[in-house]
mmCIF file of C-alpha atoms in Angstrom:
data_model
loop_
_atom_site.group_PDB
_atom_site.id
_atom_site.type_symbol
_atom_site.label_atom_id
_atom_site.label_comp_id
_atom_site.label_asym_id
_atom_site.label_seq_id
_atom_site.Cartn_x
_atom_site.Cartn_y
_atom_site.Cartn_z
ATOM 1 C CA UNK A 1 68.168 25.921 -36.843
ATOM 2 C CA UNK A 2 67.575 26.185 -33.143
ATOM 3 C CA UNK A 3 65.175 29.089 -33.037
ATOM 4 C CA UNK A 4 62.805 28.462 -30.202
ATOM 5 C CA UNK A 5 63.975 27.676 -26.698
ATOM 6 C CA UNK A 6 61.954 25.188 -24.707
ATOM 7 C CA UNK A 7 60.574 27.919 -22.523
ATOM 8 C CA UNK A 8 58.227 30.651 -23.531
ATOM 9 C CA UNK A 9 57.374 32.871 -20.657
ATOM 10 C CA UNK A 10 54.580 34.534 -22.540
ATOM 11 C CA UNK A 11 51.282 32.885 -21.708
ATOM 12 C CA UNK A 12 48.704 32.391 -24.399
ATOM 13 C CA UNK A 13 46.081 33.561 -21.949
ATOM 14 C CA UNK A 14 46.296 37.262 -22.771
ATOM 15 C CA UNK A 15 42.686 38.047 -22.062
ATOM 16 C CA UNK A 16 40.826 40.958 -20.611
ATOM 17 C CA UNK A 17 37.962 39.127 -18.905
ATOM 18 C CA UNK A 18 37.269 39.097 -15.140
ATOM 19 C CA UNK A 19 40.705 39.157 -13.639
ATOM 20 C CA UNK A 20 40.245 37.020 -10.509
ATOM 21 C CA UNK A 21 37.781 34.632 -8.917
ATOM 22 C CA UNK A 22 36.606 34.887 -5.311
ATOM 23 C CA UNK A 23 38.987 32.076 -4.317
ATOM 24 C CA UNK A 24 41.943 33.837 -5.941
ATOM 25 C CA UNK A 25 41.052 37.065 -4.148
ATOM 26 C CA UNK A 26 40.643 35.258 -0.817
ATOM 27 C CA UNK A 27 43.908 33.307 -1.079
ATOM 28 C CA UNK A 28 45.653 36.525 -2.029
ATOM 29 C CA UNK A 29 48.850 35.262 -3.609
ATOM 30 C CA UNK A 30 49.552 38.805 -4.743
ATOM 31 C CA UNK A 31 53.246 38.291 -5.468
ATOM 32 C CA UNK A 32 52.413 35.352 -7.756
ATOM 33 C CA UNK A 33 49.582 37.280 -9.411
ATOM 34 C CA UNK A 34 51.870 40.270 -10.009
ATOM 35 C CA UNK A 35 54.632 38.059 -11.405
ATOM 36 C CA UNK A 36 52.170 36.302 -13.726
ATOM 37 C CA UNK A 37 50.759 39.588 -14.989
ATOM 38 C CA UNK A 38 54.229 40.903 -15.828
ATOM 39 C CA UNK A 39 55.279 37.592 -17.394
ATOM 40 C CA UNK A 40 52.237 37.864 -19.678
ATOM 41 C CA UNK A 41 53.275 41.345 -20.754
ATOM 42 C CA UNK A 42 50.420 43.105 -18.967
ATOM 43 C CA UNK A 43 50.809 46.592 -17.523
ATOM 44 C CA UNK A 44 50.968 47.069 -13.751
ATOM 45 C CA UNK A 45 47.630 48.861 -14.057
ATOM 46 C CA UNK A 46 46.160 45.352 -14.282
ATOM 47 C CA UNK A 47 46.060 45.611 -10.483
ATOM 48 C CA UNK A 48 43.110 47.997 -10.943
ATOM 49 C CA UNK A 49 41.182 45.170 -12.631
ATOM 50 C CA UNK A 50 42.080 42.870 -9.744
ATOM 51 C CA UNK A 51 40.894 45.479 -7.234
ATOM 52 C CA UNK A 52 37.549 45.727 -9.023
ATOM 53 C CA UNK A 53 37.198 41.938 -9.160
ATOM 54 C CA UNK A 54 38.042 41.507 -5.469
ATOM 55 C CA UNK A 55 35.918 44.481 -4.417
ATOM 56 C CA UNK A 56 32.845 42.342 -5.132
ATOM 57 C CA UNK A 57 34.003 40.022 -2.342
ATOM 58 C CA UNK A 58 35.075 42.819 0.031
ATOM 59 C CA UNK A 59 38.736 41.874 -0.365
ATOM 60 C CA UNK A 60 41.509 44.433 -0.860
ATOM 61 C CA UNK A 61 44.591 43.356 -2.876
ATOM 62 C CA UNK A 62 48.011 43.892 -1.297
ATOM 63 C CA UNK A 63 49.482 46.437 -3.705
ATOM 64 C CA UNK A 64 53.012 46.314 -2.252
ATOM 65 C CA UNK A 65 53.249 42.531 -2.529
ATOM 66 C CA UNK A 66 51.683 42.627 -5.997
ATOM 67 C CA UNK A 67 54.282 45.154 -7.200
ATOM 68 C CA UNK A 68 57.151 43.088 -5.738
ATOM 69 C CA UNK A 69 55.907 40.105 -7.728
ATOM 70 C CA UNK A 70 55.319 42.264 -10.774
ATOM 71 C CA UNK A 71 58.948 43.432 -10.722
ATOM 72 C CA UNK A 72 60.101 39.786 -10.542
ATOM 73 C CA UNK A 73 57.857 38.977 -13.499
ATOM 74 C CA UNK A 74 59.414 41.802 -15.501
ATOM 75 C CA UNK A 75 62.840 40.235 -15.023
ATOM 76 C CA UNK A 76 61.514 37.100 -16.715
ATOM 77 C CA UNK A 77 59.545 38.942 -19.401
ATOM 78 C CA UNK A 78 61.994 41.666 -20.426
ATOM 79 C CA UNK A 79 64.632 39.470 -22.060
ATOM 80 C CA UNK A 80 65.811 39.544 -25.675
ATOM 81 C CA UNK A 81 64.662 35.946 -26.174
ATOM 82 C CA UNK A 82 61.185 36.652 -24.880
ATOM 83 C CA UNK A 83 61.077 39.859 -26.927
ATOM 84 C CA UNK A 84 61.706 37.738 -30.013
ATOM 85 C CA UNK A 85 58.956 35.304 -29.012
ATOM 86 C CA UNK A 86 56.473 38.101 -28.294
ATOM 87 C CA UNK A 87 57.129 39.650 -31.718
ATOM 88 C CA UNK A 88 57.197 36.330 -33.558
ATOM 89 C CA UNK A 89 53.771 35.444 -32.179
ATOM 90 C CA UNK A 90 52.346 38.798 -33.250
ATOM 91 C CA UNK A 91 51.704 40.109 -29.747
ATOM 92 C CA UNK A 92 51.833 43.805 -28.967
ATOM 93 C CA UNK A 93 54.508 45.115 -26.639
ATOM 94 C CA UNK A 94 52.892 47.320 -24.006
ATOM 95 C CA UNK A 95 56.015 49.308 -23.055
ATOM 96 C CA UNK A 96 56.401 47.686 -19.642
ATOM 97 C CA UNK A 97 60.126 46.906 -19.502
ATOM 98 C CA UNK A 98 62.438 49.058 -17.388
ATOM 99 C CA UNK A 99 65.000 51.082 -19.360
ATOM 100 C CA UNK A 100 67.884 48.809 -18.394
ATOM 101 C CA UNK A 101 66.208 45.785 -20.032
ATOM 102 C CA UNK A 102 64.043 47.421 -22.684
ATOM 103 C CA UNK A 103 66.794 47.788 -25.296
ATOM 104 C CA UNK A 104 67.534 44.058 -25.263
ATOM 105 C CA UNK A 105 63.843 43.159 -25.246
ATOM 106 C CA UNK A 106 63.151 45.487 -28.183
ATOM 107 C CA UNK A 107 66.096 44.090 -30.127
ATOM 108 C CA UNK A 108 64.502 40.645 -29.952
ATOM 109 C CA UNK A 109 60.991 42.017 -30.435
ATOM 110 C CA UNK A 110 61.977 43.794 -33.658
ATOM 111 C CA UNK A 111 63.432 40.606 -35.136
ATOM 112 C CA UNK A 112 60.418 38.567 -34.079
ATOM 113 C CA UNK A 113 57.967 41.129 -35.439
ATOM 114 C CA UNK A 114 59.813 41.262 -38.763
ATOM 115 C CA UNK A 115 59.564 37.502 -39.074
ATOM 116 C CA UNK A 116 55.890 37.523 -38.053
ATOM 117 C CA UNK A 117 55.065 40.182 -40.654
ATOM 118 C CA UNK A 118 56.862 38.299 -43.423
ATOM 119 C CA UNK A 119 55.073 35.055 -42.528
ATOM 120 C CA UNK A 120 51.727 36.885 -42.455
ATOM 121 C CA UNK A 121 52.448 38.292 -45.929
ATOM 122 C CA UNK A 122 53.366 34.830 -47.217
ATOM 123 C CA UNK A 123 50.072 33.443 -45.911
ATOM 124 C CA UNK A 124 48.148 36.256 -47.629
ATOM 125 C CA UNK A 125 49.945 35.660 -50.936
ATOM 126 C CA UNK A 126 49.219 31.932 -50.703
ATOM 127 C CA UNK A 127 45.533 32.651 -50.068
ATOM 128 C CA UNK A 128 45.469 34.899 -53.136
ATOM 129 C CA UNK A 129 47.226 32.228 -55.191
ATOM 130 C CA UNK A 130 44.625 29.632 -54.191
ATOM 131 C CA UNK A 131 41.857 32.017 -55.178
ATOM 132 C CA UNK A 132 43.438 32.789 -58.572
ATOM 133 C CA UNK A 133 44.014 29.097 -59.282
ATOM 134 C CA UNK A 134 40.412 28.306 -58.397
ATOM 135 C CA UNK A 135 39.237 30.999 -60.812
ATOM 136 C CA UNK A 136 41.525 29.643 -63.543
ATOM 137 C CA UNK A 137 40.076 26.164 -63.028
ATOM 138 C CA UNK A 138 36.521 27.489 -63.258
ATOM 139 C CA UNK A 139 37.296 29.349 -66.492
ATOM 140 C CA UNK A 140 38.923 26.268 -68.020
ATOM 141 C CA UNK A 141 35.718 24.331 -67.392
ATOM 142 C CA UNK A 142 33.712 26.714 -69.609
ATOM 143 C CA UNK A 143 35.945 27.663 -72.563
ATOM 144 C CA UNK A 144 35.071 30.811 -74.512
ATOM 145 C CA UNK A 145 36.934 33.804 -75.962
ATOM 146 C CA UNK A 146 36.020 35.962 -72.942
ATOM 147 C CA UNK A 147 37.121 33.216 -70.569
ATOM 148 C CA UNK A 148 40.378 32.827 -72.482
ATOM 149 C CA UNK A 149 41.171 36.547 -72.043
ATOM 150 C CA UNK A 150 40.246 36.390 -68.361
ATOM 151 C CA UNK A 151 42.374 33.248 -67.957
ATOM 152 C CA UNK A 152 45.357 35.024 -69.519
ATOM 153 C CA UNK A 153 44.984 37.879 -67.018
ATOM 154 C CA UNK A 154 44.721 35.334 -64.204
ATOM 155 C CA UNK A 155 47.826 33.478 -65.450
ATOM 156 C CA UNK A 156 49.687 36.783 -65.308
ATOM 157 C CA UNK A 157 48.417 37.389 -61.761
ATOM 158 C CA UNK A 158 49.349 33.830 -60.782
ATOM 159 C CA UNK A 159 52.884 34.413 -62.068
ATOM 160 C CA UNK A 160 53.149 37.716 -60.159
ATOM 161 C CA UNK A 161 51.953 36.045 -56.943
ATOM 162 C CA UNK A 162 54.360 33.122 -57.379
ATOM 163 C CA UNK A 163 57.240 35.589 -57.751
ATOM 164 C CA UNK A 164 56.052 37.496 -54.674
ATOM 165 C CA UNK A 165 55.830 34.258 -52.685
ATOM 166 C CA UNK A 166 59.385 33.348 -53.715
ATOM 167 C CA UNK A 167 60.676 36.836 -52.806
ATOM 168 C CA UNK A 168 58.985 36.696 -49.400
ATOM 169 C CA UNK A 169 60.327 33.184 -48.869
ATOM 170 C CA UNK A 170 63.864 34.479 -49.377
ATOM 171 C CA UNK A 171 63.161 37.329 -46.953
ATOM 172 C CA UNK A 172 61.821 34.845 -44.408
ATOM 173 C CA UNK A 173 64.874 32.618 -44.785
ATOM 174 C CA UNK A 174 67.186 35.594 -44.224
ATOM 175 C CA UNK A 175 65.142 36.700 -41.190
ATOM 176 C CA UNK A 176 65.309 33.164 -39.762
ATOM 177 C CA UNK A 177 69.094 33.088 -40.132
ATOM 178 C CA UNK A 178 69.330 36.550 -38.553
ATOM 179 C CA UNK A 179 67.097 35.455 -35.661
ATOM 180 C CA UNK A 180 69.032 32.236 -35.148
ATOM 181 C CA UNK A 181 72.341 34.119 -34.960
ATOM 182 C CA UNK A 182 70.801 36.686 -32.600
ATOM 183 C CA UNK A 183 69.365 34.025 -30.290
ATOM 184 C CA UNK A 184 72.602 32.030 -30.254
ATOM 185 C CA UNK A 185 74.568 35.158 -29.370
ATOM 186 C CA UNK A 186 72.356 35.978 -26.395
ATOM 187 C CA UNK A 187 71.995 32.380 -25.230
ATOM 188 C CA UNK A 188 74.678 30.030 -26.598
ATOM 189 C CA UNK A 189 72.958 27.010 -25.015
ATOM 190 C CA UNK A 190 70.031 27.051 -27.461
#
């Protein structure tokens, strides 16, 4: 399957710390800063954080240039492929896409989020399975009638978790096929 294109516009640096350094404020590449903010899925109100950061250095951001860059960044961010990647990585969509691109973005985002949620559930089931198997091993080491009854309950729980893991695995496989078809339909080159 060819699920993930070589590009992922979404940066892993989705942080809320001090937005800009003195040098960044002084250089004032506001179009680039706006484009980067949008490409990271941040709201345009991020400019307020930049204003506060630059205020310390008596520098005023160029709001018009920032917004021009921000709009360019939205073009890159608000795609169905990026929507899938945002959802697949478990990021929150902040409702920043214009109406004309939001439907496509959300179509990808929904598929990515579904896959992310299934994979999160699989990881939780596997953690529970490890815990149950550890408990079974501990009870085997000290045989007694009480331990035997507890082991039987744990074997039943182990079986239930194994079935749940298999069910979720089938769901994940179906979601992967669905995502692959979706991504190929929107970008046949992947």
